[in-house]
Each structure stands twice: as structure tokens, then as C-alpha cells.
Coordinates of C-alpha atoms in Angstrom, one line a residue:
M1 CA -63.0 -49.8 56.0
K2 CA -61.0 -49.2 59.1
P3 CA -62.6 -49.2 62.6
K4 CA -62.5 -45.4 62.6
K5 CA -64.9 -44.5 59.8
N6 CA -65.1 -41.4 57.6
I7 CA -68.7 -40.2 57.9
A8 CA -70.3 -37.7 55.6
L9 CA -73.0 -35.6 57.1
I10 CA -75.4 -33.8 54.8
A11 CA -78.8 -32.2 55.2
H12 CA -81.1 -30.1 53.1
D13 CA -82.2 -26.8 54.6
H14 CA -85.5 -28.1 56.0
R15 CA -83.8 -31.1 57.5
K16 CA -80.8 -29.4 59.1
M17 CA -82.4 -29.2 62.5
D18 CA -83.2 -32.9 62.4
L19 CA -79.6 -33.8 61.6
L20 CA -78.3 -31.4 64.3
D21 CA -80.6 -33.1 66.9
W22 CA -79.4 -36.5 65.7
A23 CA -75.7 -35.6 65.7
E24 CA -76.0 -34.0 69.2
Y25 CA -77.7 -37.2 70.5
N26 CA -75.0 -39.4 68.9
S27 CA -72.0 -37.1 69.5
E28 CA -70.3 -39.6 71.8
I29 CA -70.4 -42.3 69.0
L30 CA -69.5 -39.7 66.3
S31 CA -66.5 -38.6 68.3
D32 CA -64.8 -41.9 67.5
H33 CA -64.9 -41.2 63.8
N34 CA -63.8 -38.6 61.2
L35 CA -66.6 -36.3 60.2
F36 CA -67.1 -34.6 56.9
G37 CA -69.9 -32.3 55.8
T38 CA -71.2 -29.9 53.2
G39 CA -70.7 -26.2 53.9
T40 CA -73.4 -25.0 56.3
T41 CA -74.3 -28.4 57.6
G42 CA -70.7 -29.2 58.5
K43 CA -70.4 -25.8 60.3
L44 CA -73.6 -26.3 62.3
V45 CA -72.8 -29.9 63.3
S46 CA -69.3 -28.8 64.5
E47 CA -70.8 -25.9 66.5
K48 CA -73.6 -28.0 68.0
T49 CA -71.4 -31.1 68.9
E50 CA -68.0 -29.3 69.4
L51 CA -66.6 -32.0 67.1
P52 CA -64.2 -31.3 64.2
V53 CA -65.9 -31.6 60.9
F54 CA -64.0 -31.2 57.6
R55 CA -66.1 -29.0 55.4
F56 CA -66.7 -29.2 51.7
K57 CA -68.5 -26.5 49.7
S58 CA -72.2 -26.0 50.2
G59 CA -74.2 -28.7 48.4
P60 CA -75.6 -26.4 45.6
L61 CA -72.1 -25.0 45.0
G62 CA -70.6 -28.4 44.4
G63 CA -70.3 -29.9 47.9
D64 CA -72.5 -32.9 46.9
L65 CA -70.2 -33.5 44.0
Q66 CA -67.1 -33.2 46.2
I67 CA -68.4 -35.8 48.6
G68 CA -69.2 -38.0 45.6
T69 CA -65.6 -37.7 44.5
A70 CA -64.4 -38.5 48.0
I71 CA -66.6 -41.7 47.8
V72 CA -65.0 -42.7 44.5
Q73 CA -61.6 -42.1 45.9
N74 CA -62.4 -44.3 48.9
E75 CA -62.2 -41.4 51.4
I76 CA -65.8 -41.7 52.7
D77 CA -67.1 -44.8 54.3
V78 CA -70.6 -43.9 55.5
M79 CA -73.1 -41.2 54.5
I80 CA -75.8 -39.7 56.6
F81 CA -77.9 -37.6 54.2
F82 CA -81.1 -36.2 55.6
W83 CA -82.6 -35.0 52.4
D84 CA -86.0 -33.3 52.0
P85 CA -88.5 -35.4 50.2
L86 CA -91.1 -32.6 50.1
Q87 CA -89.1 -29.8 48.8
A88 CA -87.8 -29.4 45.2
Q89 CA -84.0 -28.8 45.2
P90 CA -82.3 -26.6 42.6
H91 CA -79.4 -29.1 42.6
D92 CA -81.5 -32.2 42.5
V93 CA -79.4 -33.7 39.7
D94 CA -76.3 -33.5 42.0
V95 CA -78.3 -35.1 44.9
K96 CA -79.3 -38.0 42.7
A97 CA -75.8 -38.4 41.4
L98 CA -74.5 -38.5 45.0
Q99 CA -77.1 -41.2 45.9
R100 CA -76.2 -43.1 42.8
I101 CA -72.5 -43.1 43.4
S102 CA -73.1 -44.2 47.0
I103 CA -74.9 -47.2 45.7
V104 CA -72.3 -47.9 43.0
Y105 CA -69.5 -47.9 45.6
N106 CA -71.6 -49.8 48.2
I107 CA -71.5 -47.0 50.9
P108 CA -73.8 -47.4 53.8
M109 CA -76.3 -44.6 53.6
A110 CA -79.0 -43.3 55.9
C111 CA -81.6 -40.8 54.8
N112 CA -83.7 -40.4 57.9
R113 CA -83.2 -40.6 61.7
S114 CA -84.3 -44.2 62.1
S115 CA -82.0 -45.6 59.4
A116 CA -79.2 -43.3 60.8
D117 CA -79.8 -44.7 64.3
F118 CA -79.6 -48.3 63.1
L119 CA -76.5 -47.6 61.1
I120 CA -74.5 -45.6 63.7
T121 CA -75.2 -48.3 66.4
S122 CA -74.3 -51.3 64.2
P123 CA -71.4 -53.3 65.7
L124 CA -69.8 -53.0 62.2
M125 CA -69.2 -49.3 62.9
K126 CA -66.4 -50.2 65.4
T127 CA -64.7 -52.9 63.4
K128 CA -62.7 -53.3 60.2
Y129 CA -65.1 -54.1 57.4
D130 CA -64.3 -55.3 53.9
R131 CA -66.9 -53.6 51.7
F132 CA -67.8 -55.6 48.5
I133 CA -67.7 -53.4 45.4
V134 CA -69.3 -54.7 42.3
D135 CA -67.0 -54.6 39.2
Y136 CA -69.4 -52.8 36.9
S137 CA -66.8 -52.7 34.1
Q138 CA -67.0 -56.5 33.8
R139 CA -70.8 -56.3 33.8
F140 CA -70.8 -53.7 31.0
K141 CA -68.3 -55.8 29.0
K142 CA -70.6 -58.8 29.3
D143 CA -73.5 -56.8 28.1
F144 CA -71.6 -55.6 25.0
D145 CA -70.2 -59.1 24.3
A146 CA -73.7 -60.5 24.3
E147 CA -74.7 -58.3 21.3

């Protein structure tokens, strides 16, 4: 990762105001990075902070999957995803896939304000960082070779 990070900003409907408040509070730090967001969230963050946000489609229309693809292609470095733990999501499978791919590719991920605060203020946000990525293909090969 370069010192200027590519940060994905995502929030479910009932968490959008939380993310907007957090983004406004941290707008000075966020201005040093490239911001990406799902449809409505990206638009709202851009309007609230006056920062440019590249927008993918809305989450339920494929935006979560687009961000997952960007992670796989090494185009997203950090993900701030304020998801709603109390509301069922019609695209829950996509949300879980996005969280899974973030873990597979060792992307720093924050799902609430406290973890987002710790993440965004880390000294590592301002420096080059060599992210370790597990070679799962080798692990799968070992599992099959053991049989």
C-alpha cells in the first residue's frame, strides 16, 4: 500500500448518518486519501465533506460486489463498512462475500466508529505498508495432497 490509501466507505441505510458524522469529523484525514463508496453512501459522503468520492453502484445493485472486485484487483486498501447488525439485508449474501474477500486479501476493515477511529488515526495510514497476503492456493494444495 502506498502512503495515500484507497479507502472504501460503505454504510447500510440505518448506519448512513453514523458514517456521515464520522466522515465529517475525519474529513481532514480523509482528504489525504482516495475515497470510494457505494452509490448513495458515496454521494452523501461527498456532499457532507465536499471531498471527491468515486462511486460504485448501490450495494444491493452490485456495489458491494464491485468493491469486492476492486479489493481482489488491489485497488482498495482499507474498508470502512458501517453495517447494520440489527436489520436484515436483502443482499446479505453480498455483504458476507465482501467481508470474506476483505479477510482473504488482508484488507484493514472497520465496522463501527471506534474501530474506524483507531484505523484512520493509525500511523500506518500515512506510510507505505507491505500487506501480507496468505497464498491460499498453496494451503488448498496441501489439503488435497494430504488425502
